[in-house]
PDB file of C-alpha atoms in Angstrom:
ATOM      1  CA  MET A  92       0.000   0.000   0.000  1.00 87.00           C
ATOM      2  CA  ARG A  93       1.292   3.480  -0.842  1.00 89.00           C
ATOM      3  CA  TYR A  94       1.109   6.414   1.577  1.00 88.00           C
ATOM      4  CA  PHE A  95       2.415   9.946   1.407  1.00 87.00           C
ATOM      5  CA  THR A  96       4.025  11.442   4.515  1.00 87.00           C
ATOM      6  CA  LYS A  97       5.066  14.955   5.397  1.00 86.00           C
ATOM      7  CA  GLN A  98       6.787  16.038   8.617  1.00 82.00           C
ATOM      8  CA  GLN A  99       6.347  19.516  10.047  1.00 73.00           C
ATOM      9  CA  GLY A 100       8.535  21.890   8.066  1.00 72.00           C
ATOM     10  CA  GLN A 101       8.721  19.651   4.981  1.00 78.00           C
ATOM     11  CA  LYS A 102       7.451  21.183   1.744  1.00 80.00           C
ATOM     12  CA  GLU A 103       6.953  18.012  -0.271  1.00 83.00           C
ATOM     13  CA  ALA A 104       5.247  14.770   0.702  1.00 84.00           C
ATOM     14  CA  VAL A 105       7.431  11.647   0.577  1.00 88.00           C
ATOM     15  CA  PRO A 106       5.980   8.409  -0.849  1.00 90.00           C
ATOM     16  CA  VAL A 107       6.083   5.436   1.528  1.00 91.00           C
ATOM     17  CA  ASP A 108       5.326   1.944   0.220  1.00 92.00           C
ATOM     18  CA  LEU A 109       4.397  -0.677   2.811  1.00 91.00           C
ATOM     19  CA  GLU A 110       4.508  -4.333   1.760  1.00 93.00           C
ATOM     20  CA  PRO A 111       3.564  -7.012   4.332  1.00 92.00           C
ATOM     21  CA  LEU A 112       5.808 -10.080   4.054  1.00 94.00           C
ATOM     22  CA  GLY A 113       4.020 -12.174   6.716  1.00 91.00           C
ATOM     23  CA  ASN A 114       5.071 -13.152  10.254  1.00 91.00           C
ATOM     24  CA  ASP A 115       5.152  -9.486  11.417  1.00 91.00           C
ATOM     25  CA  GLN A 116       7.712  -8.629   8.721  1.00 92.00           C
ATOM     26  CA  PHE A 117       7.449  -5.782   6.226  1.00 92.00           C
ATOM     27  CA  LYS A 118       9.337  -4.208   3.383  1.00 94.00           C
ATOM     28  CA  ILE A 119       9.066  -0.418   3.691  1.00 93.00           C
ATOM     29  CA  THR A 120      10.303   1.888   0.961  1.00 94.00           C
ATOM     30  CA  VAL A 121      10.660   5.567   1.931  1.00 91.00           C
ATOM     31  CA  GLY A 122      11.452   7.639  -1.141  1.00 86.00           C
ATOM     32  CA  ALA A 123      14.276   5.665  -2.765  1.00 89.00           C
ATOM     33  CA  THR A 124      15.413   3.761   0.364  1.00 93.00           C
ATOM     34  CA  THR A 125      14.082   0.297   1.263  1.00 94.00           C
ATOM     35  CA  TYR A 126      14.081  -1.178   4.785  1.00 93.00           C
ATOM     36  CA  GLN A 127      13.401  -4.675   6.116  1.00 92.00           C
ATOM     37  CA  VAL A 128      11.286  -4.323   9.272  1.00 93.00           C
ATOM     38  CA  ASP A 129      10.246  -6.860  11.881  1.00 94.00           C
ATOM     39  CA  ALA A 130       7.510  -5.285  14.041  1.00 92.00           C
ATOM     40  CA  LEU A 131       5.900  -6.615  17.192  1.00 90.00           C
ATOM     41  CA  ALA A 132       2.913  -4.737  18.653  1.00 87.00           C
ATOM     42  CA  LEU A 133       3.176  -4.159  22.400  1.00 86.00           C
ATOM     43  CA  GLU A 134       0.686  -2.479  24.761  1.00 77.00           C
ATOM     44  CA  HIS A 135      -0.683   1.069  24.379  1.00 74.00           C
ATOM     45  CA  GLY A 136       0.255   1.665  20.738  1.00 72.00           C
ATOM     46  CA  THR A 137       3.939   0.786  21.135  1.00 86.00           C
ATOM     47  CA  LEU A 138       5.876  -1.218  18.568  1.00 88.00           C
ATOM     48  CA  SER A 139       9.126  -3.065  19.117  1.00 92.00           C
ATOM     49  CA  MET A 140      10.855  -2.880  15.748  1.00 92.00           C
ATOM     50  CA  LEU A 141      13.960  -4.346  14.157  1.00 93.00           C
ATOM     51  CA  VAL A 142      14.901  -2.169  11.189  1.00 91.00           C
ATOM     52  CA  ASP A 143      17.770  -3.587   9.158  1.00 85.00           C
ATOM     53  CA  GLY A 144      19.109  -5.223  12.359  1.00 86.00           C
ATOM     54  CA  GLN A 145      18.739  -2.131  14.608  1.00 90.00           C
ATOM     55  CA  SER A 146      16.264  -2.326  17.529  1.00 92.00           C
ATOM     56  CA  TYR A 147      13.760   0.480  18.258  1.00 91.00           C
ATOM     57  CA  ASN A 148      10.777   0.992  20.546  1.00 90.00           C
ATOM     58  CA  VAL A 149       8.330   3.342  18.874  1.00 89.00           C
ATOM     59  CA  GLU A 150       5.142   4.845  20.301  1.00 88.00           C
ATOM     60  CA  PHE A 151       2.358   6.131  18.077  1.00 82.00           C
ATOM     61  CA  GLU A 152      -0.624   8.378  18.720  1.00 81.00           C
ATOM     62  CA  GLU A 153      -3.130   9.000  15.936  1.00 79.00           C
ATOM     63  CA  ASN A 154      -5.120  12.185  15.521  1.00 76.00           C
ATOM     64  CA  GLY A 155      -6.997  12.136  12.217  1.00 74.00           C
ATOM     65  CA  ASP A 156      -4.420  12.047   9.430  1.00 75.00           C
ATOM     66  CA  GLU A 157      -1.672  13.185  11.789  1.00 82.00           C
ATOM     67  CA  LEU A 158       0.533  10.681  13.561  1.00 82.00           C
ATOM     68  CA  GLY A 159       2.609  11.504  16.643  1.00 84.00           C
ATOM     69  CA  VAL A 160       5.709   9.287  16.652  1.00 85.00           C
ATOM     70  CA  LEU A 161       7.875   9.002  19.788  1.00 85.00           C
ATOM     71  CA  LEU A 162      11.278   7.570  18.855  1.00 86.00           C
ATOM     72  CA  ARG A 163      14.417   7.790  21.004  1.00 84.00           C
ATOM     73  CA  GLY A 164      12.820  10.418  23.256  1.00 82.00           C
ATOM     74  CA  GLN A 165      11.832  12.728  20.422  1.00 84.00           C
ATOM     75  CA  VAL A 166       8.302  13.314  19.148  1.00 82.00           C
ATOM     76  CA  ASN A 167       7.726  13.885  15.454  1.00 84.00           C
ATOM     77  CA  ARG A 168       4.396  14.906  13.948  1.00 84.00           C
ATOM     78  CA  ILE A 169       3.797  13.297  10.584  1.00 87.00           C
ATOM     79  CA  ASP A 170       0.895  13.874   8.234  1.00 86.00           C
ATOM     80  CA  VAL A 171      -0.036  10.542   6.627  1.00 85.00           C
ATOM     81  CA  ALA A 172      -2.394  10.164   3.658  1.00 84.00           C
ATOM     82  CA  ASP A 173      -3.094   7.540   1.039  1.00 83.00           C
ATOM     83  CA  GLU A 174      -3.651   8.476  -2.631  1.00 80.00           C
ATOM     84  CA  ARG A 175      -7.442   8.704  -2.181  1.00 82.00           C
ATOM     85  CA  ARG A 176      -7.080  11.096   0.775  1.00 80.00           C
ATOM     86  CA  LEU A 177      -4.653  13.295  -1.216  1.00 74.00           C
ATOM     87  CA  ARG A 178      -7.190  13.609  -4.053  1.00 77.00           C
ATOM     88  CA  LEU A 179      -9.935  14.536  -1.568  1.00 76.00           C
ATOM     89  CA  ARG A 180      -7.708  17.173   0.002  1.00 71.00           C
ATOM     90  CA  ALA A 181      -6.917  18.678  -3.394  1.00 70.00           C
ATOM     91  CA  ALA A 182     -10.633  18.835  -4.239  1.00 68.00           C
ATOM     92  CA  ASN A 183     -11.427  20.530  -0.924  1.00 64.00           C
ATOM     93  CA  ALA A 184      -8.510  22.971  -1.076  1.00 61.00           C
ATOM     94  CA  ALA A 185     -10.535  25.483  -3.069  1.00 53.00           C
ATOM     95  CA  PHE A 186     -13.146  25.756  -0.303  1.00 55.00           C
ATOM     96  CA  SER A 187     -12.769  28.088   2.657  1.00 59.00           C
ATOM     97  CA  VAL A 188     -13.962  27.558   6.197  1.00 65.00           C
ATOM     98  CA  GLU A 189     -17.113  29.479   7.109  1.00 74.00           C
ATOM     99  CA  GLY A 190     -19.221  29.982  10.214  1.00 83.00           C
ATOM    100  CA  LYS A 191     -18.220  29.314  13.809  1.00 89.00           C
ATOM    101  CA  GLN A 192     -15.093  27.186  14.134  1.00 90.00           C
ATOM    102  CA  LEU A 193     -14.278  25.365  17.360  1.00 92.00           C
ATOM    103  CA  VAL A 194     -10.594  24.677  17.986  1.00 92.00           C
ATOM    104  CA  THR A 195     -10.126  21.575  20.171  1.00 91.00           C
ATOM    105  CA  ALA A 196      -7.200  19.814  21.819  1.00 88.00           C
ATOM    106  CA  PRO A 197      -5.660  17.296  19.380  1.00 83.00           C
ATOM    107  CA  MET A 198      -4.661  15.001  22.268  1.00 85.00           C
ATOM    108  CA  PRO A 199      -4.542  15.015  26.066  1.00 89.00           C
ATOM    109  CA  GLY A 200      -2.088  17.565  27.436  1.00 91.00           C
ATOM    110  CA  LYS A 201      -1.610  20.813  29.325  1.00 93.00           C
ATOM    111  CA  VAL A 202      -2.392  24.361  28.176  1.00 94.00           C
ATOM    112  CA  VAL A 203       0.921  26.195  28.567  1.00 95.00           C
ATOM    113  CA  LYS A 204       0.018  29.464  26.843  1.00 94.00           C
ATOM    114  CA  VAL A 205      -3.112  31.269  25.678  1.00 95.00           C
ATOM    115  CA  LEU A 206      -2.168  33.663  22.852  1.00 95.00           C
ATOM    116  CA  VAL A 207      -5.548  35.426  22.407  1.00 95.00           C
ATOM    117  CA  LYS A 208      -8.454  36.816  24.417  1.00 94.00           C
ATOM    118  CA  VAL A 209     -12.180  37.112  23.726  1.00 95.00           C
ATOM    119  CA  GLY A 210     -12.810  39.865  21.178  1.00 95.00           C
ATOM    120  CA  ASP A 211      -9.421  39.574  19.438  1.00 95.00           C
ATOM    121  CA  GLU A 212      -9.432  39.669  15.644  1.00 95.00           C
ATOM    122  CA  VAL A 213      -7.330  36.788  14.272  1.00 93.00           C
ATOM    123  CA  LYS A 214      -5.979  35.829  10.865  1.00 91.00           C
ATOM    124  CA  GLU A 215      -6.191  32.370   9.334  1.00 84.00           C
ATOM    125  CA  GLY A 216      -3.203  30.375  10.600  1.00 84.00           C
ATOM    126  CA  GLN A 217      -2.561  32.674  13.585  1.00 91.00           C
ATOM    127  CA  GLY A 218      -1.594  30.922  16.832  1.00 91.00           C
ATOM    128  CA  LEU A 219      -4.369  30.726  19.434  1.00 95.00           C
ATOM    129  CA  VAL A 220      -3.255  28.315  22.183  1.00 95.00           C
ATOM    130  CA  VAL A 221      -0.121  26.291  22.963  1.00 92.00           C
ATOM    131  CA  VAL A 222      -0.748  22.793  24.328  1.00 91.00           C
ATOM    132  CA  GLU A 223       2.040  20.561  25.637  1.00 89.00           C
ATOM    133  CA  ALA A 224       1.520  16.871  24.873  1.00 83.00           C
ATOM    134  CA  MET A 225       3.985  13.986  24.724  1.00 77.00           C
ATOM    135  CA  LYS A 226       6.757  16.387  25.899  1.00 78.00           C
ATOM    136  CA  MET A 227       6.217  18.603  22.858  1.00 83.00           C
ATOM    137  CA  GLU A 228       4.561  22.006  22.565  1.00 86.00           C
ATOM    138  CA  ASN A 229       1.899  22.299  19.852  1.00 85.00           C
ATOM    139  CA  GLU A 230       0.676  25.719  18.736  1.00 89.00           C
ATOM    140  CA  LEU A 231      -2.948  25.419  17.658  1.00 91.00           C
ATOM    141  CA  LYS A 232      -3.834  27.858  14.899  1.00 90.00           C
ATOM    142  CA  SER A 233      -6.977  29.588  13.739  1.00 89.00           C
ATOM    143  CA  PRO A 234      -8.741  27.734  10.900  1.00 86.00           C
ATOM    144  CA  LYS A 235     -10.052  31.045   9.523  1.00 88.00           C
ATOM    145  CA  ALA A 236      -9.816  34.802   9.816  1.00 89.00           C
ATOM    146  CA  GLY A 237     -12.352  36.097  12.300  1.00 92.00           C
ATOM    147  CA  LYS A 238     -13.010  37.091  15.888  1.00 95.00           C
ATOM    148  CA  VAL A 239     -12.441  35.073  19.081  1.00 95.00           C
ATOM    149  CA  THR A 240     -15.942  34.773  20.552  1.00 95.00           C
ATOM    150  CA  GLU A 241     -15.325  32.195  23.291  1.00 94.00           C
ATOM    151  CA  LEU A 242     -12.213  31.119  25.158  1.00 95.00           C
ATOM    152  CA  PHE A 243     -12.358  27.857  27.108  1.00 95.00           C
ATOM    153  CA  ALA A 244      -8.580  27.350  27.528  1.00 93.00           C
ATOM    154  CA  LYS A 245      -6.850  28.470  30.725  1.00 94.00           C
ATOM    155  CA  GLU A 246      -3.080  28.447  31.147  1.00 95.00           C
ATOM    156  CA  GLY A 247      -1.806  25.649  33.369  1.00 94.00           C
ATOM    157  CA  THR A 248      -4.894  23.449  33.077  1.00 94.00           C
ATOM    158  CA  ALA A 249      -4.941  19.863  31.854  1.00 94.00           C
ATOM    159  CA  VAL A 250      -7.111  19.091  28.805  1.00 93.00           C
ATOM    160  CA  GLU A 251      -8.470  15.863  27.389  1.00 91.00           C
ATOM    161  CA  ASN A 252      -8.473  14.852  23.729  1.00 88.00           C
ATOM    162  CA  ASN A 253     -11.018  17.017  21.806  1.00 88.00           C
ATOM    163  CA  ALA A 254     -11.509  19.422  24.741  1.00 91.00           C
ATOM    164  CA  LYS A 255     -12.948  22.791  23.641  1.00 94.00           C
ATOM    165  CA  LEU A 256     -10.257  25.508  23.591  1.00 95.00           C
ATOM    166  CA  VAL A 257     -11.305  28.461  21.409  1.00 95.00           C
ATOM    167  CA  MET A 258     -14.285  29.491  19.270  1.00 94.00           C
ATOM    168  CA  VAL A 259     -13.550  31.688  16.228  1.00 94.00           C
ATOM    169  CA  GLU A 260     -16.435  33.295  14.347  1.00 92.00           C
TER     170      GLU A 260
END
């Protein structure tokens, strides 16, 4: 199966081909490089992996098309999409977001900074709230230009996955 992945800061998506070989073994081709992988699923979304003879413990957390990957103490956010999803995204790219938009926590964490207050005018893509999750700070951005009409986030508080943070109208 072919996927396309893009890490934060990357401009172009990288093709990733995943071929199951049986007995928890896979052939994974990332761009032009191919790896032999032996993967064993452990508890709580963790995989024990042998990649070309090197051992890794990898933790995953899914949030829609985004995948949080904890490897060697570092979290990477990777956007993952198959060819069908890429076509759907391209078709929807011409549409803009309208009406009230609720910004929610992408995963459980702690609100470390609130960047706006009720009544603030914001631009599309402007930072609204910073949430720390999996030892990484994530700046959540406005999905549209508009006005902050409600603010649920409070600095220093813990939030659950999909907790209401900010309403932009």
